Coordinates of C-alpha atoms and ligand atoms in Angstrom, one line a residue:
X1 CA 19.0 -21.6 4.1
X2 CA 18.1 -19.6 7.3
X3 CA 16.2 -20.1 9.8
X4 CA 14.7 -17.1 12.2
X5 CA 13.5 -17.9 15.2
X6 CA 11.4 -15.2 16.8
X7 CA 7.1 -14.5 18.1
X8 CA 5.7 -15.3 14.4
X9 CA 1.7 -13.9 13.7
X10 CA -0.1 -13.6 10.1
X11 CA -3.8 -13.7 9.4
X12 CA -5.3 -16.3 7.4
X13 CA -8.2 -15.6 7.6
X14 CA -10.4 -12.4 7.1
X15 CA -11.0 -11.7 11.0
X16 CA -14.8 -10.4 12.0
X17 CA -14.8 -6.2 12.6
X18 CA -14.7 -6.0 16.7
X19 CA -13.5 -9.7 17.0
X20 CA -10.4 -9.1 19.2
X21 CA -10.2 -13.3 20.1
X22 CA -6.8 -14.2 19.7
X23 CA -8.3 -17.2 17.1
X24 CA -9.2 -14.8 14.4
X25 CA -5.6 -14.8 14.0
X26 CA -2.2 -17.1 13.9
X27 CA -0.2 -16.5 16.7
X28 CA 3.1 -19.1 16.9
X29 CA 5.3 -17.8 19.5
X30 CA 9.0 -18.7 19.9
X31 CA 9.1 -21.0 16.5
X32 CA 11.1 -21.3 13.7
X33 CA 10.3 -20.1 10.5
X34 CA 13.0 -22.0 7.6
X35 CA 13.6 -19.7 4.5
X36 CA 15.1 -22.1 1.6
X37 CA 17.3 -21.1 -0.9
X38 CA 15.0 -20.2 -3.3
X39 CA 13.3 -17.5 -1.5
X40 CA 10.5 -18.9 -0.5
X41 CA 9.3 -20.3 3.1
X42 CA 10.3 -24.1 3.5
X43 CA 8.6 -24.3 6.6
X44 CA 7.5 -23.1 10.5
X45 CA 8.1 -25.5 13.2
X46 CA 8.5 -25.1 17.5
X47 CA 12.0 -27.2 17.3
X48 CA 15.1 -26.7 16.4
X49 CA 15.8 -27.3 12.8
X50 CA 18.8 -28.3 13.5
X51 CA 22.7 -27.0 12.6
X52 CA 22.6 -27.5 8.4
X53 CA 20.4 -24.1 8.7
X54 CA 21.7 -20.5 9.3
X55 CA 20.2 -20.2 12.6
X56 CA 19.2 -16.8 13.8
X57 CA 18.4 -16.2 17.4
X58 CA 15.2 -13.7 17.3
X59 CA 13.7 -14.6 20.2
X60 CA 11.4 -11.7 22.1
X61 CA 11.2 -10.4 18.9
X62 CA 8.0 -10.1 15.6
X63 CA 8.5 -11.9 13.2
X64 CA 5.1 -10.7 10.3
X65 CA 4.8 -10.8 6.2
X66 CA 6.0 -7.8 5.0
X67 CA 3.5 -4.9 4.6
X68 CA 1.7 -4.3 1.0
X69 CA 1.4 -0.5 0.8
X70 CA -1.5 -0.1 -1.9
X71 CA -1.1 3.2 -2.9
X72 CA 1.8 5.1 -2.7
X73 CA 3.7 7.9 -5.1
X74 CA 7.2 7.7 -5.7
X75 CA 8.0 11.1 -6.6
X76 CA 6.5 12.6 -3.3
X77 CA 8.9 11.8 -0.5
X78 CA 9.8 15.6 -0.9
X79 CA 6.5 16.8 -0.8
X80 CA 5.5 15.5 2.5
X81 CA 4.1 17.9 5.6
X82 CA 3.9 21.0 2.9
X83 CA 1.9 23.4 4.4
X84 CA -1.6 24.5 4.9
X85 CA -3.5 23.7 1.6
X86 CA -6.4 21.3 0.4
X87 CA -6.1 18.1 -2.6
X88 CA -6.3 20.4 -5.7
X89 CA -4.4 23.4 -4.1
X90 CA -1.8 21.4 -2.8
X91 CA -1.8 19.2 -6.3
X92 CA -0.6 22.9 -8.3
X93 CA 1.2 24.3 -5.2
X94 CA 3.1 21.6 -4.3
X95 CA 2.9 18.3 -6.1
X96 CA 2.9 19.1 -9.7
X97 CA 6.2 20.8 -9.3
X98 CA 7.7 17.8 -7.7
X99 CA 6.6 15.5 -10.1
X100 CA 8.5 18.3 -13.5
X101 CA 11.5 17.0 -12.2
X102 CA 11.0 13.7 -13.0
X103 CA 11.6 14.1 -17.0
X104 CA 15.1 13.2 -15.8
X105 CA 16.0 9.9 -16.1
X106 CA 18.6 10.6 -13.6
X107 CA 16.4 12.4 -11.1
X108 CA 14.1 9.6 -11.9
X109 CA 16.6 6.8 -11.1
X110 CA 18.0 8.3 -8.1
X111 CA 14.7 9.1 -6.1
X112 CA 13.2 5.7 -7.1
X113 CA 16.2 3.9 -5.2
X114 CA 15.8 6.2 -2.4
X115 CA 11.7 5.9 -3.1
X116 CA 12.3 1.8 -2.4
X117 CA 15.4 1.7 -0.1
X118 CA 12.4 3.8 2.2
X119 CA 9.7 1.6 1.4
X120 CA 12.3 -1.5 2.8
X121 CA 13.4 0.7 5.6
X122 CA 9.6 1.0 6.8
X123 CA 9.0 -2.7 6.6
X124 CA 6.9 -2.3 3.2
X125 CA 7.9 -5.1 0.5
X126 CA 5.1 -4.9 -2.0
X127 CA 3.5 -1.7 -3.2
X128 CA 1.0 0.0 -5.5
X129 CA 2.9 3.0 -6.9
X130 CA 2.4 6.3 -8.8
X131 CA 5.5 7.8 -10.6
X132 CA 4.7 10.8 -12.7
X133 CA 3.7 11.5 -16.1
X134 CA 7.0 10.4 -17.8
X135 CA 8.2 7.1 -19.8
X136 CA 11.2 7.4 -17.6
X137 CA 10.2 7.6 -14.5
X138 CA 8.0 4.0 -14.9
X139 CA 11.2 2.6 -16.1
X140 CA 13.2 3.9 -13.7
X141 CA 10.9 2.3 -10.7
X142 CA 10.6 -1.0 -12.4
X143 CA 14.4 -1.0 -12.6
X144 CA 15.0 -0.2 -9.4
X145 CA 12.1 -2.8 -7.8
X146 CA 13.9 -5.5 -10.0
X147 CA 17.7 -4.6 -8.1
X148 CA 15.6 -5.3 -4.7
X149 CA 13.5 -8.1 -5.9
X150 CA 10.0 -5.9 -5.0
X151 CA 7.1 -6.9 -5.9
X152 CA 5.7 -4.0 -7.5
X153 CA 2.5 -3.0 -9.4
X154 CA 3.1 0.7 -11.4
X155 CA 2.6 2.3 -14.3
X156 CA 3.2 5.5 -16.1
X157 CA 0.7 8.2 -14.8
X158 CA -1.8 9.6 -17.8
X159 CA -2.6 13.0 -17.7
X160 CA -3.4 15.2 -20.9
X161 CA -5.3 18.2 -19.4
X162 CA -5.3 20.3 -16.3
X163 CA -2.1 19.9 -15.6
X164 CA 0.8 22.3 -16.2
X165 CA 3.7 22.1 -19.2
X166 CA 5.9 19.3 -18.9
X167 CA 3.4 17.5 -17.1
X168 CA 0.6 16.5 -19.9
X169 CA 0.9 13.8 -22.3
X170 CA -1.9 12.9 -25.6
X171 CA -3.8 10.0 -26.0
X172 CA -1.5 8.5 -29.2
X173 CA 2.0 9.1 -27.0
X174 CA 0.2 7.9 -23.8
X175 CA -1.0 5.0 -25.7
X176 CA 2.4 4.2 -27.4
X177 CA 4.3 5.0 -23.7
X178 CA 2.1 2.1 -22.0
X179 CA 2.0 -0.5 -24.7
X180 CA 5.8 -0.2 -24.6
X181 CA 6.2 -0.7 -21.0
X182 CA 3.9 -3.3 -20.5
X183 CA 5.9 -5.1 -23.0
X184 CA 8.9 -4.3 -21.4
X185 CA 8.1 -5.3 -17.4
X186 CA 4.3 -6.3 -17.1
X187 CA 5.2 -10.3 -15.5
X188 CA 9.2 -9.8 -15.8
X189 CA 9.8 -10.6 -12.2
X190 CA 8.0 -9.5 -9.9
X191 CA 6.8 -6.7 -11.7
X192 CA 3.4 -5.7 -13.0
X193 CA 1.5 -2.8 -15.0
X194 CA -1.2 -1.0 -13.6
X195 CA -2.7 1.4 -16.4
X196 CA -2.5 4.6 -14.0
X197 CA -5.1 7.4 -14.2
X198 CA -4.1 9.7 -12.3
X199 CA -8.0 11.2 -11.7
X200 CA -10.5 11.8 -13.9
X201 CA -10.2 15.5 -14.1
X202 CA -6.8 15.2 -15.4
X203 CA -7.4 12.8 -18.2
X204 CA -9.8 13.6 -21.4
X205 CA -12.7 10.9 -22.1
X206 CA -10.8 10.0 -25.2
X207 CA -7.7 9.0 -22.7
X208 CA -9.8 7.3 -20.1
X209 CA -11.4 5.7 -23.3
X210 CA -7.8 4.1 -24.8
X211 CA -7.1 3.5 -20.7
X212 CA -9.9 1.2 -20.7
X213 CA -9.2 -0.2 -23.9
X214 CA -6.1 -1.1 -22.9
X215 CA -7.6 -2.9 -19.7
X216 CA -10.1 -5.0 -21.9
X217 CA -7.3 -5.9 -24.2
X218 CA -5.4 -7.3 -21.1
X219 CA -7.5 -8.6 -17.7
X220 CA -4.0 -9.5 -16.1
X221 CA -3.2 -5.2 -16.3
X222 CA -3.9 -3.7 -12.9
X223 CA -5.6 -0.3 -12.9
X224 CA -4.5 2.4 -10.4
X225 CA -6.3 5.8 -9.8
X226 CA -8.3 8.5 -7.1
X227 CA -12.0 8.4 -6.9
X228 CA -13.9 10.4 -4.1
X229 CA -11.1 12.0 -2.5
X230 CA -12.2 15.8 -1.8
X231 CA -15.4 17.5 -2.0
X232 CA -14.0 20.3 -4.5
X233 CA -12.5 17.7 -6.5
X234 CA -16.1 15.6 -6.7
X235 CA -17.8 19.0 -7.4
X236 CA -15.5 19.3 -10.4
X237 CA -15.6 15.7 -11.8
X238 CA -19.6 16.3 -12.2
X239 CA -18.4 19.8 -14.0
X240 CA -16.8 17.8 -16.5
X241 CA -18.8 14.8 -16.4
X242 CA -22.0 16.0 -16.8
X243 CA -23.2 12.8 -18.1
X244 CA -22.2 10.4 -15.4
X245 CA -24.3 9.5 -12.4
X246 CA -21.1 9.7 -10.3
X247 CA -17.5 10.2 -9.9
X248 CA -17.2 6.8 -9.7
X249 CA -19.3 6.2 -12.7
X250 CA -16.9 8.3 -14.8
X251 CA -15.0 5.4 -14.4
X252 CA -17.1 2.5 -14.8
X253 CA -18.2 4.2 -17.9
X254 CA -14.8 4.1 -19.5
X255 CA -14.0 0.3 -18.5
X256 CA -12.0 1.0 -15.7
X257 CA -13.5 -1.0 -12.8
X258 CA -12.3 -4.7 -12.4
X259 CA -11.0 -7.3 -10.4
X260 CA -7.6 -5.6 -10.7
X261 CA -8.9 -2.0 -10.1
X262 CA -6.8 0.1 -6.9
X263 CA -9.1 3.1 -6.0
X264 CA -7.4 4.9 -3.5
X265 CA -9.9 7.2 -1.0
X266 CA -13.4 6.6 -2.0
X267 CA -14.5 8.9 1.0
X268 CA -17.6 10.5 -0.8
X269 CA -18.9 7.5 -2.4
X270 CA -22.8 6.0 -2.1
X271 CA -24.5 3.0 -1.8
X272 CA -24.8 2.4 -5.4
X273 CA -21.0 3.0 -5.9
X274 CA -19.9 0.1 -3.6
X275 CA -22.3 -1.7 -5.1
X276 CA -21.1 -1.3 -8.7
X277 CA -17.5 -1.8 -6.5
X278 CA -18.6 -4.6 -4.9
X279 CA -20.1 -6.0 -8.1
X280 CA -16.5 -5.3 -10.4
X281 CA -14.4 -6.8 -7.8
X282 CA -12.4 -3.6 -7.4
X283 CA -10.5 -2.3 -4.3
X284 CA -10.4 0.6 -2.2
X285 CA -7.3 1.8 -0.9
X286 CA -7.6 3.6 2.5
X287 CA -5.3 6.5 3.1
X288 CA -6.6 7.9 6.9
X289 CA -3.2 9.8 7.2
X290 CA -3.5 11.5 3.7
X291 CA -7.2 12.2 4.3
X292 CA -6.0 13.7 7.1
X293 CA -3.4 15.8 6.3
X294 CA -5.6 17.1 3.6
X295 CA -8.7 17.5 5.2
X296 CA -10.1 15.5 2.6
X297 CA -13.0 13.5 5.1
X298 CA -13.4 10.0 7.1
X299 CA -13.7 7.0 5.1
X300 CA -16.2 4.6 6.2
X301 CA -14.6 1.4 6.3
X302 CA -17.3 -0.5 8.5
X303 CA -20.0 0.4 5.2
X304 CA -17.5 -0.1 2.3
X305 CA -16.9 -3.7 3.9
X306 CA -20.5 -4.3 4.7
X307 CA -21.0 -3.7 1.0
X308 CA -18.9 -6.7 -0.2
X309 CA -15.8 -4.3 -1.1
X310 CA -12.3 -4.8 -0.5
X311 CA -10.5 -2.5 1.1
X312 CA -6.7 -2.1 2.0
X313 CA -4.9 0.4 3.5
X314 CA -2.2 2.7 2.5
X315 CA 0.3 5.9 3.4
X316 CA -0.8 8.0 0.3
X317 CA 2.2 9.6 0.7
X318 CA 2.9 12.6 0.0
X319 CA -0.4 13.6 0.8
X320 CA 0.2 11.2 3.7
X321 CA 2.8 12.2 6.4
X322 CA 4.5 8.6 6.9
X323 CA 5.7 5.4 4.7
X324 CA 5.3 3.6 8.1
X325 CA 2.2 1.6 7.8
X326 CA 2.0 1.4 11.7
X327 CA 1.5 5.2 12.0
X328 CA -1.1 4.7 8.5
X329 CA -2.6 2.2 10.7
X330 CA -2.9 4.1 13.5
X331 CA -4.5 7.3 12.0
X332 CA -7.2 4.6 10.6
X333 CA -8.0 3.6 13.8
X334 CA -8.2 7.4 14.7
X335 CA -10.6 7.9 11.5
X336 CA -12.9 5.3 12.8
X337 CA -13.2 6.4 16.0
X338 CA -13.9 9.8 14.7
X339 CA -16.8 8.6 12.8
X340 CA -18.1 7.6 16.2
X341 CA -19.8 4.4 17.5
X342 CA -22.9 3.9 15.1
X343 CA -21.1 3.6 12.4
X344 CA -19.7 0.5 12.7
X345 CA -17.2 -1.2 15.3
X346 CA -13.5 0.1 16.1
X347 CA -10.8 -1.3 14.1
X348 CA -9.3 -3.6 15.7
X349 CA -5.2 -4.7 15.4
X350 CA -6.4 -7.8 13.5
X351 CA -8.7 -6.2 11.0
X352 CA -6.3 -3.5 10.2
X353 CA -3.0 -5.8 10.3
X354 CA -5.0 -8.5 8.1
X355 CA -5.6 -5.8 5.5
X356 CA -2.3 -4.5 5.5
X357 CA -0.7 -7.9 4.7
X358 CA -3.0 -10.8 3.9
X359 CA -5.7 -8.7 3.0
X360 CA -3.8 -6.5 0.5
X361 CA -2.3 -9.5 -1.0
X362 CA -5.7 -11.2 -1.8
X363 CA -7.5 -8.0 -2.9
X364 CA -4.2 -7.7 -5.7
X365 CA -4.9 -11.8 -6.6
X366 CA -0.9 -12.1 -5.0
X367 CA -2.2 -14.3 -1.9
X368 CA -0.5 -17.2 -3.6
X369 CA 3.0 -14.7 -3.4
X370 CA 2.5 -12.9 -0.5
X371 CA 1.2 -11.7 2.8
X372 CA 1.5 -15.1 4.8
X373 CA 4.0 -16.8 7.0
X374 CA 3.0 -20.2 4.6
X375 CA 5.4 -22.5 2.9
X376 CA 5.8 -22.1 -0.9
X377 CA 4.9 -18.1 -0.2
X378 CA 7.8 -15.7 -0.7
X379 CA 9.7 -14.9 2.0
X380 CA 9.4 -11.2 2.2
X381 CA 9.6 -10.5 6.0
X382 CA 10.1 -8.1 8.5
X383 CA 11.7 -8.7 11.9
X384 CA 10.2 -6.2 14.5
X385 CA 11.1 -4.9 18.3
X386 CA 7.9 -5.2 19.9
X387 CA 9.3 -1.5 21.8
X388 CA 12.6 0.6 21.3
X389 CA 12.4 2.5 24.8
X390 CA 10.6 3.2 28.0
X391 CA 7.4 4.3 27.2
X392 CA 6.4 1.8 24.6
X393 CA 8.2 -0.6 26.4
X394 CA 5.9 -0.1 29.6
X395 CA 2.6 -0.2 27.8
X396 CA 3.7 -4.1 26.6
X397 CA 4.6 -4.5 30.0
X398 CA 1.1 -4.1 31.2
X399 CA -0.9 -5.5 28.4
X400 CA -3.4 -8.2 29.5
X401 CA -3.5 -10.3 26.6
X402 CA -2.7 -10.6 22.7
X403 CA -4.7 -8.2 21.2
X404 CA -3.8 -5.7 23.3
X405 CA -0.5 -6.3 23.3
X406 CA -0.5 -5.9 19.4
X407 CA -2.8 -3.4 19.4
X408 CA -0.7 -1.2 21.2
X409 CA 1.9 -2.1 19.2
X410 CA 0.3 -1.4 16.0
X411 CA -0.5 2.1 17.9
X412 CA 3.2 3.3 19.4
X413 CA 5.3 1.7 17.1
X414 CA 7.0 2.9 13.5
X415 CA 9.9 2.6 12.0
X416 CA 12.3 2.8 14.6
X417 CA 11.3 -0.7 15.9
X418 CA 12.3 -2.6 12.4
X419 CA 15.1 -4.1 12.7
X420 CA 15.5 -6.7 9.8
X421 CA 13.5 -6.5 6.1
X422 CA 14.2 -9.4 4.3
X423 CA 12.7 -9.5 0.3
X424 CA 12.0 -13.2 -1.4
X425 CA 14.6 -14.6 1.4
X426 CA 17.7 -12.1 0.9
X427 CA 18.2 -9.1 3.3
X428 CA 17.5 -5.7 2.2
X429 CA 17.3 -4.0 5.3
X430 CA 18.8 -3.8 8.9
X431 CA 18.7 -1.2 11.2
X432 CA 22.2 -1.4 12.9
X433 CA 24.0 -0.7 9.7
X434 CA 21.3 2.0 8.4
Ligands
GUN501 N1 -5.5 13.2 -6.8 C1 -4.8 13.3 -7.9 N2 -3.5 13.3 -7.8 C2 -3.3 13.1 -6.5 C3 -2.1 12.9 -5.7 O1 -1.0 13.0 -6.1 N3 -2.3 12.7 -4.3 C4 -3.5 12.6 -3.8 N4 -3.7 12.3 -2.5 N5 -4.7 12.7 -4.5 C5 -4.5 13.0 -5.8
ZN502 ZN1 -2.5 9.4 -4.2

């Protein structure tokens, strides 16, 4: 039983785009926040709880639900920051020969404990994730996420064409791979399966066929995947999809889009594919540093919201340069601003901060798990420095008022300034014995 006293905020509520009133959120300076024995939050008071609890003295520092990263691919750590080439260029340069290695269950294990122990390191306790092609790589994360108590949502990636040797599987395998492992870990802990597409030019129609047969047969299966990242890769999707109105209709077609559905970039989407978004339920994952990196476009966050769609935020890496959602925060806000005035309103810290926690946790049906400081919720936490050094440290210093306190926070901050990760109540992380 512990209980951390530190500057506690959450969002319970959705806040309003360009609302940057300090009641759009939940802000409980200097209390207590009482983690009971079985992991989950007991309680958040202003007094002392008194000498039966492991008191931790926190004060001056954030205490925040621990981020939700929604999509995210555990083999690419080494691919990060590789040079000078757009999404399917870099995918053959770069990616695809990452992702070979993988067939090893012992490259497999190894990188998915340093994948997580990174994740934990950057204050991220839940995440979407992509391993590669293989059986063993799948297992290997949902191992490793089970060790560390994660809540994780993954699946073997699918890919039978347009890929290189030792990277394609076939419709009966695939078929036999997933079925297996959502046996094995779909609800065993806090893990879950997400039938994973990796994009629709890599998978045949008769895959993305048995992928949505699979989702039908199950509505509790999460579905992962790209949509709309690059203009070379939508050119190419309506190459081989003649047939479909859309990129994103390739996948509404096959039974893909639900309530449970993770559609990571949607940059080059229209009005009548949020609206079949909007209509299924589905998510948008937003990955401003990978789109970026990649020169893969601005996502329009203000119009995918207006049209009723959910959309959470996430590094993308390795297309992205960062696990730290702060920095992925900050390049949204960037994106945003790039798309200039009329297109909506800035982000603000409680808009972005709200769909990196709260947000993310509703959009993945978790909210009753996750992304609050709420009793009964787990407590996956993360203790933060509001600055590490001079610089940062001056900017708080002059800050008027919450929201721009937090705001500059979300903006100068990363990894450096977590200093405690704690996963359904037991410590994973701390940054003076890193
Ligand atoms: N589209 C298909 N595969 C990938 C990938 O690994 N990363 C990104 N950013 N886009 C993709
Ligand atoms: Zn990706």
């Amino acid at each position: 039983m512990i209980a951390i006293h530190a500057d506690l905020l959450d969002f319970p509520s959705a806040p309003h785009w360009g609302v940057t009133d300090p009641q759009a959120v939940r802000w409980r300076p200097d209390h207590w926040l009482l983690v009971g024995d079985d992991g989950r939050i007991a309680g958040v008071q202003a007094a002392d709880p008194g000498p039966e609890w492991i008191r931790e003295d926190q004060r001056g520092r954030l205490l925040m639900p621990g981020f939700v990263d929604t999509h995210v691919h555990s083999p690419q750590l080494g691919v990060m920051a590789s040079f000078g080439t757009e999404l399917l260029d870099w995918l053959h340069t770069y990616t695809f020969p990452a992702e070979r290695a993988w067939a090893d269950p012992a490259v497999a294990a190894a990188g998915s404990a340093l994948f997580l122990d990174a994740l934990l390191a950057h204050g991220t306790t839940a995440a979407v994730v992509f391993p590669t092609v293989h059986k063993a790589s799948a297992e290997a994360l949902f191992e490793a996420a089970s060790e560390r108590g994660m809540r994780i949502v993954a699946g073997k990636v699918l890919m039978d064409r347009h890929a290189p040797d030792g990277l394609r599987d076939d419709v009966a395998g695939a078929e036999r791979d997933c079925v297996d492992l959502i046996q094995r870990w779909h609800g065993r802990g806090r893990n879950a399966y997400a039938v994973t597409v990796r994009f629709a030019p890599t998978s045949t129609p008769a895959q993305l066929a048995m992928a949505g047969a699979l989702c039908r047969a199950d509505p509790t299966l999460y579905l992962q995947t790209h949509v709309a990242e690059n203009r070379d890769e939508v050119r190419w999707v309506g190459e081989l999809f003649p047939r479909s109105r859309s990129y994103l209709d390739v996948y509404a077609g096959a039974g893909l889009l639900h309530a449970r559905s993770v559609l990571a970039h949607g940059i080059w989407l229209d009005a009548a594919d949020r609206a079949a978004l909007h209509e299924a339920g589905a998510q948008i994952a937003f990955c401003p540093s990978s789109n970026l990196f990649l020169g893969s476009g601005l996502f329009d966050w203000p119009a995918t919201a207006a049209a009723g769609v959910q959309v959470s935020v996430a590094s993308d890496v390795g297309g992205g340069t960062s696990l730290s959602m702060q920095r992925t925060l900050a390049d949204g806000y960037k994106v945003q601003a790039l798309l200039g005035k009329d297109s909506g309103h800035d982000l603000t810290a409680w808009v972005a901060l709200h769909a990196a926690t709260r947000g993310a946790a509703q959009a993945l049906q978790l909210g009753h798990e996750i992304g609050l400081l709420e009793p009964g919720l787990l407590a996956d936490l993360c203790l933060w420095d509001w600055s590490v050094g001079p610089v940062d440290g001056q900017r708080q210093r002059v800050a008027r008022d919450l929201h721009e306190k937090v705001f500059a926070w979300m903006l100068l901050s990363d990894e450096r300034h977590l200093v405690r990760t704690w996963v359904a109540g037991r410590q994973r992380y701390e940054r003076d014995r890193a």
